[in-house]
Tab-separated table of N, CA and C and ligand atoms in Angstrom:
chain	number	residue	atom	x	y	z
A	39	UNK	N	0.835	-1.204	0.000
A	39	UNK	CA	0.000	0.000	0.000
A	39	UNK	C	0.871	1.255	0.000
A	40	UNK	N	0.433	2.288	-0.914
A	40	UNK	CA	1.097	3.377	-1.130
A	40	UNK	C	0.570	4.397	0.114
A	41	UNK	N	1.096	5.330	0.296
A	41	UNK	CA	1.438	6.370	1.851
A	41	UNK	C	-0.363	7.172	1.854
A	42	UNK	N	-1.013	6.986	0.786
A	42	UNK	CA	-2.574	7.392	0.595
A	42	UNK	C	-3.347	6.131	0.965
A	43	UNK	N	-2.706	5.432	1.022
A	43	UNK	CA	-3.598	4.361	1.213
A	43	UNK	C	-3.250	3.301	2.700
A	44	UNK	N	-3.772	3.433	3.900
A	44	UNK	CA	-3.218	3.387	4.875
A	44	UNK	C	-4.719	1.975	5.714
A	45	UNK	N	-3.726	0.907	6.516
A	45	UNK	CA	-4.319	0.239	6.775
A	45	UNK	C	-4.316	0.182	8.623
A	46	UNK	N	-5.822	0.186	9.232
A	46	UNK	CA	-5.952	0.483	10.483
A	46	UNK	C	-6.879	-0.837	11.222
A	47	UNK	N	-5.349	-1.412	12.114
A	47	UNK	CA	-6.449	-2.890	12.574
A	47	UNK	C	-6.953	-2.005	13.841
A	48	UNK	N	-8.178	-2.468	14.230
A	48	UNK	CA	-8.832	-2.278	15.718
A	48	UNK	C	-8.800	-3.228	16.538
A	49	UNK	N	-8.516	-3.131	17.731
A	49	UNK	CA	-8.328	-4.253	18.535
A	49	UNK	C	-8.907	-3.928	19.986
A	50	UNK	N	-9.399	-4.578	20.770
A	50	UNK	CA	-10.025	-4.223	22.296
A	50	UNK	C	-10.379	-5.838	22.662
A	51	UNK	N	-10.755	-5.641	23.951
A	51	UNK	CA	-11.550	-7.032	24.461
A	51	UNK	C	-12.909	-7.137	24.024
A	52	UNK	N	-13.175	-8.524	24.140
A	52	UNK	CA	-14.576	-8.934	24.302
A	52	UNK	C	-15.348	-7.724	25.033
A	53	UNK	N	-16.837	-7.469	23.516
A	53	UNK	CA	-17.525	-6.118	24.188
A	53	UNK	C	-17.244	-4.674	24.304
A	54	UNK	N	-15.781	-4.436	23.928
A	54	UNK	CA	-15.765	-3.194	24.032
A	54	UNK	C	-16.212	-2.163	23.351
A	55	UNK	N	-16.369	-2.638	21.602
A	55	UNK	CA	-17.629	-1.820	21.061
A	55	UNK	C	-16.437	-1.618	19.860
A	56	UNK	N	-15.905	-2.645	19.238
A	56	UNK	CA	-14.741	-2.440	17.857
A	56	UNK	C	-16.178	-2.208	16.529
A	57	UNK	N	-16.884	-3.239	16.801
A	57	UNK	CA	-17.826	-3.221	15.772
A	57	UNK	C	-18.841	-2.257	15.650
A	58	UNK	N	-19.162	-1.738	17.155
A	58	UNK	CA	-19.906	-0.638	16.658
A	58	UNK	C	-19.260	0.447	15.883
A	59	UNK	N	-17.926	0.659	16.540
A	59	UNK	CA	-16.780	1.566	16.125
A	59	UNK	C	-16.723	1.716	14.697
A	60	UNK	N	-16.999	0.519	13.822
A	60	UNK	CA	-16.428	0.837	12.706
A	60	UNK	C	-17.872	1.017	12.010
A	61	UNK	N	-19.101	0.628	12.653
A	61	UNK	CA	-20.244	0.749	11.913
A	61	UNK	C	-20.589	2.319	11.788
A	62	UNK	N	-20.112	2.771	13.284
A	62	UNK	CA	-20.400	4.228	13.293
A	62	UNK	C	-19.840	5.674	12.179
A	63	UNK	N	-18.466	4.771	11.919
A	63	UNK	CA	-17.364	5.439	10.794
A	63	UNK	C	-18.403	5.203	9.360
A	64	UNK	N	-18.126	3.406	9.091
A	64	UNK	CA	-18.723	3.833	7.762
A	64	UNK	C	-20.000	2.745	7.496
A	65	UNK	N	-21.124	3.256	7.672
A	65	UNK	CA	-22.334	2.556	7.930
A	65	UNK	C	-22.783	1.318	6.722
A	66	UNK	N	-21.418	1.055	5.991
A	66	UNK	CA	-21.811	0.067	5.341
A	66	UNK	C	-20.896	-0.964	5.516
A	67	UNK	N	-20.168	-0.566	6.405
A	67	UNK	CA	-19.260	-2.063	7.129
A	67	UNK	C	-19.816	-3.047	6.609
A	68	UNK	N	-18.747	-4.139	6.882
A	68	UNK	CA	-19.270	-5.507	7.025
A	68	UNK	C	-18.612	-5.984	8.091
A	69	UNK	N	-19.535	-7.378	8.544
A	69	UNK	CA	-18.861	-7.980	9.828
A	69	UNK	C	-19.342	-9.090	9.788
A	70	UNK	N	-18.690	-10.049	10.519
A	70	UNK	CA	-18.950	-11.466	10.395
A	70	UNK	C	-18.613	-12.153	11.617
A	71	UNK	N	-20.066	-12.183	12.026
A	71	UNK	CA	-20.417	-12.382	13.795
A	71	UNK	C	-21.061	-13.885	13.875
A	72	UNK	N	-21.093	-14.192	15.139
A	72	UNK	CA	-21.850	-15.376	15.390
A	72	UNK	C	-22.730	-14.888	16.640
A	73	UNK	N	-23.506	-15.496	17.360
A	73	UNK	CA	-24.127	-15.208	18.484
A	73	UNK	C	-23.305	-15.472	19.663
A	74	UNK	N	-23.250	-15.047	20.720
A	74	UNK	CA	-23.026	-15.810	22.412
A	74	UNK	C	-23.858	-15.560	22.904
A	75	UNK	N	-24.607	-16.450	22.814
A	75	UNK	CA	-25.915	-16.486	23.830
A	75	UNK	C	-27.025	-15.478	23.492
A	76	UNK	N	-27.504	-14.146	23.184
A	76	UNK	CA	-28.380	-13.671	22.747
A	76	UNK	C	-27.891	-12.739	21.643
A	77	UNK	N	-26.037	-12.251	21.915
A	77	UNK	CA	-25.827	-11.042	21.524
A	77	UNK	C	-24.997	-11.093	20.062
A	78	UNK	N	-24.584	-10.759	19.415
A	78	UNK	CA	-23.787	-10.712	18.053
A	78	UNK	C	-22.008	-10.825	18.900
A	79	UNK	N	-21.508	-11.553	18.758
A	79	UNK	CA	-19.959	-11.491	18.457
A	79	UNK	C	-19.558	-11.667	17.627
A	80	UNK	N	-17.861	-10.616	17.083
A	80	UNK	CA	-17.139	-11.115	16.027
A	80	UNK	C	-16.274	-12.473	16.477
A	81	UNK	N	-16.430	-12.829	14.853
A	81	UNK	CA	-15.591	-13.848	14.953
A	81	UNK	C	-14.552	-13.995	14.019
A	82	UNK	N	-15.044	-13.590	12.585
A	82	UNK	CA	-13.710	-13.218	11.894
A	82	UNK	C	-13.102	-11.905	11.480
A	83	UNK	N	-13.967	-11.072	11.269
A	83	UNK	CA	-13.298	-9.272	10.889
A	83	UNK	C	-14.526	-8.734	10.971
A	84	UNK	N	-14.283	-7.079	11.125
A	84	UNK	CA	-15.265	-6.161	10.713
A	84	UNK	C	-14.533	-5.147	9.327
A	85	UNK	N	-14.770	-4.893	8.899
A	85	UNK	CA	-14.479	-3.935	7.745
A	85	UNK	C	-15.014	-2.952	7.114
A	86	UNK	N	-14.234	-2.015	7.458
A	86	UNK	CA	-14.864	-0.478	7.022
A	86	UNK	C	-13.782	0.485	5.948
A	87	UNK	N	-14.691	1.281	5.641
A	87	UNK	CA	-13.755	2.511	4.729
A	87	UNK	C	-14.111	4.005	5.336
A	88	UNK	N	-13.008	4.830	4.973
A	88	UNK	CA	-13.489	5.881	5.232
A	88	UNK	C	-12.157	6.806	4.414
A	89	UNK	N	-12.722	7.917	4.067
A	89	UNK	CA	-11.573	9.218	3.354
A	89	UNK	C	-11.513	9.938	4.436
A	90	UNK	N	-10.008	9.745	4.783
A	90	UNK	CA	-9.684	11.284	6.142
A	90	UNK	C	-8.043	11.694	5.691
A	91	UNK	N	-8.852	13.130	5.138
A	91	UNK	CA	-7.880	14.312	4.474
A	91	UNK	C	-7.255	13.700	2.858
A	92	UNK	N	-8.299	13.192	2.476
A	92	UNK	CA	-7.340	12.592	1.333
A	92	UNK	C	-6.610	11.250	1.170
A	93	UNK	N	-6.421	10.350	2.582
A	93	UNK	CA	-6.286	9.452	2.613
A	93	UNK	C	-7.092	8.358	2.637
A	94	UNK	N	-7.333	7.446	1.957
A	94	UNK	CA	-7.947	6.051	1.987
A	94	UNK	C	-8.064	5.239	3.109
A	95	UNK	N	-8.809	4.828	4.316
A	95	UNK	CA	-8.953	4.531	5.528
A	95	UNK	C	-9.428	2.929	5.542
A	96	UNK	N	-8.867	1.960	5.412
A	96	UNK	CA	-9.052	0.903	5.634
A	96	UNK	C	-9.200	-0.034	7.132
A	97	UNK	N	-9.969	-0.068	7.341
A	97	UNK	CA	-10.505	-0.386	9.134
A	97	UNK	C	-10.457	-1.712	8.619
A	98	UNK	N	-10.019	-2.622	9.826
A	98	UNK	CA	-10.026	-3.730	9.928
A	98	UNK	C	-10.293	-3.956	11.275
A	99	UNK	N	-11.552	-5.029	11.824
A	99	UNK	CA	-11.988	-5.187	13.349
A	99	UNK	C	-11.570	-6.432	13.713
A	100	UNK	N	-11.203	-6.770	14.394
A	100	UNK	CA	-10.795	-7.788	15.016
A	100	UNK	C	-11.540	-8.840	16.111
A	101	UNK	N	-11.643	-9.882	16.195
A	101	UNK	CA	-12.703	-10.587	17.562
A	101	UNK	C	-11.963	-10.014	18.748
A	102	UNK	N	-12.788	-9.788	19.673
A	102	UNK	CA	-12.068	-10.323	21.234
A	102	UNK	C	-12.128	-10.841	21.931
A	103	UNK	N	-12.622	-12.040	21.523
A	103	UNK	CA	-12.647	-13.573	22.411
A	103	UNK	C	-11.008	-13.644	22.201
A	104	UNK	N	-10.397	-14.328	23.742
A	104	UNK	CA	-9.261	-14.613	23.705
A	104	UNK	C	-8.834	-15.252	22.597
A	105	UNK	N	-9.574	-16.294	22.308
A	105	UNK	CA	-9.719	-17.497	21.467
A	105	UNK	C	-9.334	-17.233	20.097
A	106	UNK	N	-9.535	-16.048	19.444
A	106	UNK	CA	-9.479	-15.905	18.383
A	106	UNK	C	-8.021	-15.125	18.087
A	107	UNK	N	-6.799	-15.376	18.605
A	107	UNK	CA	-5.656	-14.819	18.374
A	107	UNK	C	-5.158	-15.059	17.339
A	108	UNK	N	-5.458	-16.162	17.001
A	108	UNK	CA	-4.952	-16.570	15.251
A	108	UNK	C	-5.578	-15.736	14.726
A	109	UNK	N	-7.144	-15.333	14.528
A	109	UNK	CA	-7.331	-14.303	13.631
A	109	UNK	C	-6.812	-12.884	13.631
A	110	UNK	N	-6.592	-12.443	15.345
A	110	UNK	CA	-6.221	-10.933	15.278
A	110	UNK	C	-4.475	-11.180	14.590
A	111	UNK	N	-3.582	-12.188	14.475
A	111	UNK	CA	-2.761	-12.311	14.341
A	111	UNK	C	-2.498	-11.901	12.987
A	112	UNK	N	-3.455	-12.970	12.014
A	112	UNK	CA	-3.572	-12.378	10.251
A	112	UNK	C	-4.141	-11.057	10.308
A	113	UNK	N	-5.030	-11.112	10.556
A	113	UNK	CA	-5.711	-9.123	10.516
A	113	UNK	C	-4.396	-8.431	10.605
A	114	UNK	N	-3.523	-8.142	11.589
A	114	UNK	CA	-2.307	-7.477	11.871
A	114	UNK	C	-1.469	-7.212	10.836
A	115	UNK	N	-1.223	-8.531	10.258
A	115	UNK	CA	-0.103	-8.476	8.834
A	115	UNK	C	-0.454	-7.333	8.242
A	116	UNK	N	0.790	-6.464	7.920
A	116	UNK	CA	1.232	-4.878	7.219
A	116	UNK	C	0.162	-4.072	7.277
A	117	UNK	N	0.390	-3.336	8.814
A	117	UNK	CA	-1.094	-3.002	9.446
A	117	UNK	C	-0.008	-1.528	9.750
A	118	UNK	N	-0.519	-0.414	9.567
A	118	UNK	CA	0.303	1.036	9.405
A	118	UNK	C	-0.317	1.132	10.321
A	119	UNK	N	-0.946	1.686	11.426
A	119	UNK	CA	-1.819	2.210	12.480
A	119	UNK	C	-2.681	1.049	13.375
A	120	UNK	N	-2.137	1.181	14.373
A	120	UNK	CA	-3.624	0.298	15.695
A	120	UNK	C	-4.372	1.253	16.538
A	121	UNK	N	-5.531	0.836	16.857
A	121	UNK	CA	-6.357	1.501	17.663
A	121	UNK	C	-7.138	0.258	18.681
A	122	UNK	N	-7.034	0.480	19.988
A	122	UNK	CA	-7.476	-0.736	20.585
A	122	UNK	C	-9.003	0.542	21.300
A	123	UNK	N	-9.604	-0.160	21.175
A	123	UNK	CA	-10.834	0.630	21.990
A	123	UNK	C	-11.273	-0.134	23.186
A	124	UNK	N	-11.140	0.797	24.233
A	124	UNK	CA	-11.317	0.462	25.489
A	124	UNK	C	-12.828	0.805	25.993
A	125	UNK	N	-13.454	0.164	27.036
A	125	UNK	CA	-14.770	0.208	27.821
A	125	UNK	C	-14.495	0.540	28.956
A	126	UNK	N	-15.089	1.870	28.963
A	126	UNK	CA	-14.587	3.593	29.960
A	126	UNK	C	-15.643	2.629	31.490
A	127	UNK	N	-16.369	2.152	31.263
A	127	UNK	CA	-17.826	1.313	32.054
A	127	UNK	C	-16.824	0.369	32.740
A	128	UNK	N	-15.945	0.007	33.066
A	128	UNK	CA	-14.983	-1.450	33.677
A	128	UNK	C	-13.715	-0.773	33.575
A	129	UNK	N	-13.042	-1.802	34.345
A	129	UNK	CA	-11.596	-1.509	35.012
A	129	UNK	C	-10.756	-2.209	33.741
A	130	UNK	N	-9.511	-1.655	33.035
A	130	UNK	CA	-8.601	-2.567	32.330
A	130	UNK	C	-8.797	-3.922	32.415
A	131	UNK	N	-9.045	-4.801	31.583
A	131	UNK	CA	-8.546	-6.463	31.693
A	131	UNK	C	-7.743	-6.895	31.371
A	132	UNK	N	-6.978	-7.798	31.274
A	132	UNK	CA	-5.871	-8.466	30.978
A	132	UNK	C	-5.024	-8.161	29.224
A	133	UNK	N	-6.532	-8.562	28.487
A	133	UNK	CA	-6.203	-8.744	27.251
A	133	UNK	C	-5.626	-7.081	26.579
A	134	UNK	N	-6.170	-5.818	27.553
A	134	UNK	CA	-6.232	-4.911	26.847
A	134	UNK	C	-4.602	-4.323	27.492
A	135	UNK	N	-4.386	-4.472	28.532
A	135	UNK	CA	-3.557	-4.195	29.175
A	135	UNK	C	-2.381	-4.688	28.158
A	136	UNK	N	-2.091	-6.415	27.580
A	136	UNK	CA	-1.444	-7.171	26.989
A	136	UNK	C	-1.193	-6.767	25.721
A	137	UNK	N	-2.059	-5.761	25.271
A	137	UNK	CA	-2.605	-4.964	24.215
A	137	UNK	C	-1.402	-3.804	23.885
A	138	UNK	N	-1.924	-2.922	24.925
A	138	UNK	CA	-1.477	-1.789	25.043
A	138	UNK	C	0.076	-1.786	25.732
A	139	UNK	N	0.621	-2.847	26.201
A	139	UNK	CA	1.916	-2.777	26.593
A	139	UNK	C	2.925	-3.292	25.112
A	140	UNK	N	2.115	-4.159	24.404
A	140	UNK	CA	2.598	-4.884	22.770
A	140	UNK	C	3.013	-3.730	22.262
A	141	UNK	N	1.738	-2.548	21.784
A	141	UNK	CA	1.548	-1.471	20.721
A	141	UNK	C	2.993	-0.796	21.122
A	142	UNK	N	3.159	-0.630	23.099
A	142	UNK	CA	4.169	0.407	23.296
A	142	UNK	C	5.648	0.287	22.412
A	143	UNK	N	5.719	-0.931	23.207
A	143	UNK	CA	7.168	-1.477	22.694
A	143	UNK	C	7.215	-1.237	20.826
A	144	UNK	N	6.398	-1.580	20.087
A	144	UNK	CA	6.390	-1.668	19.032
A	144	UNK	C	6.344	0.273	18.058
A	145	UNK	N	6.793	-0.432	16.336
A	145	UNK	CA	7.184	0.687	15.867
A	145	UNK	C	6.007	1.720	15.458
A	146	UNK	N	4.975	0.919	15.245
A	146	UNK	CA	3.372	1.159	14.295
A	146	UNK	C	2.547	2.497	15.565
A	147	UNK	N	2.587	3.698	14.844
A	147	UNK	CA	1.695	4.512	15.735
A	147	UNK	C	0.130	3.645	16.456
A	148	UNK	N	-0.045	4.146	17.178
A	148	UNK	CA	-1.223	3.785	17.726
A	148	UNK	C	-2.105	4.465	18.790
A	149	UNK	N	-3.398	4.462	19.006
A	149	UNK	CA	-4.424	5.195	19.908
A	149	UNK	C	-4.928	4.213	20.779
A	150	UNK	N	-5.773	4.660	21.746
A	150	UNK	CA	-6.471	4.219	22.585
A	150	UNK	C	-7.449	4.745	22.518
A	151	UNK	N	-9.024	4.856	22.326
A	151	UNK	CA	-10.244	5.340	22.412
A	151	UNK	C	-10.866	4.693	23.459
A	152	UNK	N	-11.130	5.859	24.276
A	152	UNK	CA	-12.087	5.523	25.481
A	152	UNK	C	-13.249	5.316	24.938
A	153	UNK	N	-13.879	4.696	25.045
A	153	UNK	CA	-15.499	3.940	24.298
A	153	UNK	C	-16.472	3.644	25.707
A	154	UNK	N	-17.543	4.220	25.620
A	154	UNK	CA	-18.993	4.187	25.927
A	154	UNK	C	-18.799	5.754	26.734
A	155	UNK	N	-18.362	6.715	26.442
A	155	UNK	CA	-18.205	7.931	27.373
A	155	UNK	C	-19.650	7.972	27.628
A	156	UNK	N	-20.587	7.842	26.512
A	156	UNK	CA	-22.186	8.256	26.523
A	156	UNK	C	-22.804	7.692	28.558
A	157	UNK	N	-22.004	6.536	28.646
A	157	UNK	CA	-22.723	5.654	29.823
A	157	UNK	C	-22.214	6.264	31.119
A	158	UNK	N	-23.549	5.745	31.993
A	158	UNK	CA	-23.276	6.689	33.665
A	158	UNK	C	-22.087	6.083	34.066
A	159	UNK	N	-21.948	4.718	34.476
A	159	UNK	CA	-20.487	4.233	34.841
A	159	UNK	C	-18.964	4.300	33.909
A	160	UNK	N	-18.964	5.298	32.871
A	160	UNK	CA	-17.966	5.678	32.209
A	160	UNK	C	-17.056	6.256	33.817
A	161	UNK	N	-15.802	6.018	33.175
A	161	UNK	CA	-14.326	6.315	34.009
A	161	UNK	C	-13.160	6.507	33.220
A	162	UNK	N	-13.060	7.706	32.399
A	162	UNK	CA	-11.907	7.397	31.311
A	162	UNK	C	-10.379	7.136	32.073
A	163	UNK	N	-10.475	7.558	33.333
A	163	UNK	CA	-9.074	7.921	34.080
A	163	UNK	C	-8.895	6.406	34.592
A	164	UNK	N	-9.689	5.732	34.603
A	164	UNK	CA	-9.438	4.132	34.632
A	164	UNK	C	-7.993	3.456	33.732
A	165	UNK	N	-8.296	4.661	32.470
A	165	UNK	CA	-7.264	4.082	31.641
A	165	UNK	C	-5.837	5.268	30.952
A	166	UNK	N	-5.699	6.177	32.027
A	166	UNK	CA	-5.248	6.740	31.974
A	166	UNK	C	-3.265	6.467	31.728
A	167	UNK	N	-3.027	5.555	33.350
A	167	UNK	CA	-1.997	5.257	32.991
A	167	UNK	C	-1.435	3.572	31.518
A	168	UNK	N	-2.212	3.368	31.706
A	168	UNK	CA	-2.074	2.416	30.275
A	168	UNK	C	-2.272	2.792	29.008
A	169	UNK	N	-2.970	3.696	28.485
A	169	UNK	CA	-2.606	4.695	27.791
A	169	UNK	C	-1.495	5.903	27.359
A	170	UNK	N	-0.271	5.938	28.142
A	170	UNK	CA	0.121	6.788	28.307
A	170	UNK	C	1.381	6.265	27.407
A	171	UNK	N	1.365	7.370	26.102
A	171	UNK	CA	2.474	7.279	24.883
A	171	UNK	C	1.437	6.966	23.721
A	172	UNK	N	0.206	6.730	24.027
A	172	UNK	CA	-0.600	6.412	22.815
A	172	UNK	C	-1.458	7.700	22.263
A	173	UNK	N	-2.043	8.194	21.375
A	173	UNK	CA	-3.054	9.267	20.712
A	173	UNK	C	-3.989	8.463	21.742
A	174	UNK	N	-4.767	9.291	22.781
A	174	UNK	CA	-6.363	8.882	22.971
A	174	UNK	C	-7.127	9.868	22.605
A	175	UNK	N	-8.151	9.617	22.766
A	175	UNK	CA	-9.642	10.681	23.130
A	175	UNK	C	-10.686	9.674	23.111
A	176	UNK	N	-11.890	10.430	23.458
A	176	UNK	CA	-12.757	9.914	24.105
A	176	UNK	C	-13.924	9.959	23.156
A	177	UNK	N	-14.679	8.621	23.179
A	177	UNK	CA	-15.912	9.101	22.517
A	177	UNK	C	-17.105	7.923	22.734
A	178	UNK	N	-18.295	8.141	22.305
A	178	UNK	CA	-19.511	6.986	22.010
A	178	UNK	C	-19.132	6.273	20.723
A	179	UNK	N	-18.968	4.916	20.376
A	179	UNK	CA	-19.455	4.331	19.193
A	179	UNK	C	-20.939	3.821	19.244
A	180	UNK	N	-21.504	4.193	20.456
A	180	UNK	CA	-23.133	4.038	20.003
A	180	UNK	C	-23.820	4.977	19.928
A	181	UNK	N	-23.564	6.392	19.942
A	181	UNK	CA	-23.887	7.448	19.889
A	181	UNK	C	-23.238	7.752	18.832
A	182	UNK	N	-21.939	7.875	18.226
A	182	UNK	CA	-21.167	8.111	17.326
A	182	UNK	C	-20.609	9.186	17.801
A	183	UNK	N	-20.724	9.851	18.797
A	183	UNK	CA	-20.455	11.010	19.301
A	183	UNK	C	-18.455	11.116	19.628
A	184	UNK	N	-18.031	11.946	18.888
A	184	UNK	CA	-16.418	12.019	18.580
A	184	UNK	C	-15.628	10.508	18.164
A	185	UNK	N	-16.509	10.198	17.422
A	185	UNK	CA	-16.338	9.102	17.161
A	185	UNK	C	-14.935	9.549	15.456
A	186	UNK	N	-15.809	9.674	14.552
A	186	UNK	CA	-15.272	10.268	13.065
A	186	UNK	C	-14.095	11.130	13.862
A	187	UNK	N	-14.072	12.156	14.613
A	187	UNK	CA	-13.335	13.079	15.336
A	187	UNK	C	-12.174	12.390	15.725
A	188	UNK	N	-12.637	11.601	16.713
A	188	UNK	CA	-11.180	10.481	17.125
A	188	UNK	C	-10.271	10.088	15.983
A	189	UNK	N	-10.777	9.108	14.678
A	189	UNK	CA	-10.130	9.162	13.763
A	189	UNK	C	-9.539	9.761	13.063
A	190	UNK	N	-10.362	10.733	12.786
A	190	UNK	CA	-9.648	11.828	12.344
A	190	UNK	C	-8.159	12.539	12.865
A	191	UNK	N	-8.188	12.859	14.538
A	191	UNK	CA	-7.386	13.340	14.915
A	191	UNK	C	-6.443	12.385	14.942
A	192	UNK	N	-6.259	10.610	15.225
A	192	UNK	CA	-5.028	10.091	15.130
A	192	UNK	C	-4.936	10.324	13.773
A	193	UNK	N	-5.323	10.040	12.491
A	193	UNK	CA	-4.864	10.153	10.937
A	193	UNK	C	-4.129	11.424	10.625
A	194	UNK	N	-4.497	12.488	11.261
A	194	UNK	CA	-3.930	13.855	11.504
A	194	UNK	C	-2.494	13.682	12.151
A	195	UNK	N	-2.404	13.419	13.120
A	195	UNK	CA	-1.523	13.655	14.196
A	195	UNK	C	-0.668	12.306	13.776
A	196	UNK	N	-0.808	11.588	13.300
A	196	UNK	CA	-0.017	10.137	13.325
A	196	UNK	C	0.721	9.907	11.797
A	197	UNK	N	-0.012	10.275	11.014
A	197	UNK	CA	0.169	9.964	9.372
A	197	UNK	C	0.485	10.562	8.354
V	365	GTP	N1	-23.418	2.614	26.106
V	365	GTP	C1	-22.627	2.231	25.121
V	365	GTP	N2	-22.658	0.976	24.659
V	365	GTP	C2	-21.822	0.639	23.649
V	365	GTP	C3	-20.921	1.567	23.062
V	365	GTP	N3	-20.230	0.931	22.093
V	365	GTP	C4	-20.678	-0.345	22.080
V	365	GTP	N4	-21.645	-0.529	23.002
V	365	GTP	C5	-22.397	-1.759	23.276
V	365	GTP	O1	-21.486	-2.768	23.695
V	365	GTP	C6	-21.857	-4.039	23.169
V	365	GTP	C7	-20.722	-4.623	22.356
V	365	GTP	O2	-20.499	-3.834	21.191
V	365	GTP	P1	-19.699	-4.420	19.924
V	365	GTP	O3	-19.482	-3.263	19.001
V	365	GTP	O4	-20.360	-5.632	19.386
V	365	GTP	O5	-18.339	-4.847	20.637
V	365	GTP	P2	-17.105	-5.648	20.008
V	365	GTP	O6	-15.895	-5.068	20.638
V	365	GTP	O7	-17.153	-5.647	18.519
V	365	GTP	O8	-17.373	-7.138	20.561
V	365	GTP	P3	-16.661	-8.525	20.067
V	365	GTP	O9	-16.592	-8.511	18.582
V	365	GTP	O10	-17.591	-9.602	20.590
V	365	GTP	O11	-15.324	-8.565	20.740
V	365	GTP	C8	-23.136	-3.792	22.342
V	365	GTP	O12	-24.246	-4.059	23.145
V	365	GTP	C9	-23.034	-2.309	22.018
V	365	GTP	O13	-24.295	-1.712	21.777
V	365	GTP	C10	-20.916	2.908	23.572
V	365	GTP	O14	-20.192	3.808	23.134
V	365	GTP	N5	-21.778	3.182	24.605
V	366	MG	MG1	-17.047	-7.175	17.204
């Protein structure tokens, strides 16, 4: 991929809202879910597009069942940008923590989006210090609210 054309995996735990994330960007996503028990989970990708500033925005979503590391593993391959989206509603878990300490060490810019700000038990400062060296900001992917904004500003600031 040429420097216009830029590829962005998403990554978070189980639930944190990757798929709404990318539905909210570009409402004709695709995704390819199965059920757990009543609700939609991914299981192999979500996929979105979007133009920010001229650049070509290729979203790629990832599962977050532990289980599915082989897939976030291929998704990853020659991946210019990560964004793990976190759930502001709960304390760090393991996987995101495991997440966000990977991205540090590594060369590939990357963000953190605080996700569900919209909700009463939001706590962005939950994820304050695990975040720290990454682009964050804060937003709803079920509201959509600074949602496009967030992207925007890492594609700005990062690319
Ligand atoms: N209140 C609130 N709920 C949200 C937000 N984003 C996602 N949700 C809800 O959280 C649940 C999970 O959202 P998904 O987008 O499916 O999460 P995911 O990270 O793709 O989940 P997996 O693919 O199973 O790992 C759904 O019930 C969403 O409606 C948000 O910003 N605010
Ligand atoms: Mg999903």
């Amino acid at each position: 991929m040429g420097t216009d054309k830029i590829k962005i995996v998403i990554f978070g735990a189980y639930n944190a809202g990757k798929s709404s994330f990318i539905r909210s960007i570009d409402p004709q996503a695709r995704n390819v879910d199965t059920k757990a028990g009543d609700v939609p989970t991914t299981v192999a990708l979500d996929f979105g597009r979007v133009i920010v500033g001229g650049k070509k925005i290729y979203l790629f979503g990832t599962p977050g069942q532990e289980r599915f590391e082989f897939v976030r593993e291929i998704l990853s391959r020659g991946m210019h940008g990560a964004i793990v989206i976190v759930d502001t509603t709960r304390e760090p878990d393991d996987m995101t923590r495991s997440l966000c300490t990977a991205l540090s060490v590594g060369t590939i810019p990357y963000a953190v989006f605080l996700n569900k700000c919209d909700h009463a038990l939001s706590s962005p400062q939950r994820y304050v210090e695990i975040s720290s060296g990454a682009f964050t900001s804060t937003m709803s992917a079920l509201t959509g609210e600074n949602a496009l904004e967030s992207l925007q500003g890492f594609i700005e600031e990062c690319f």
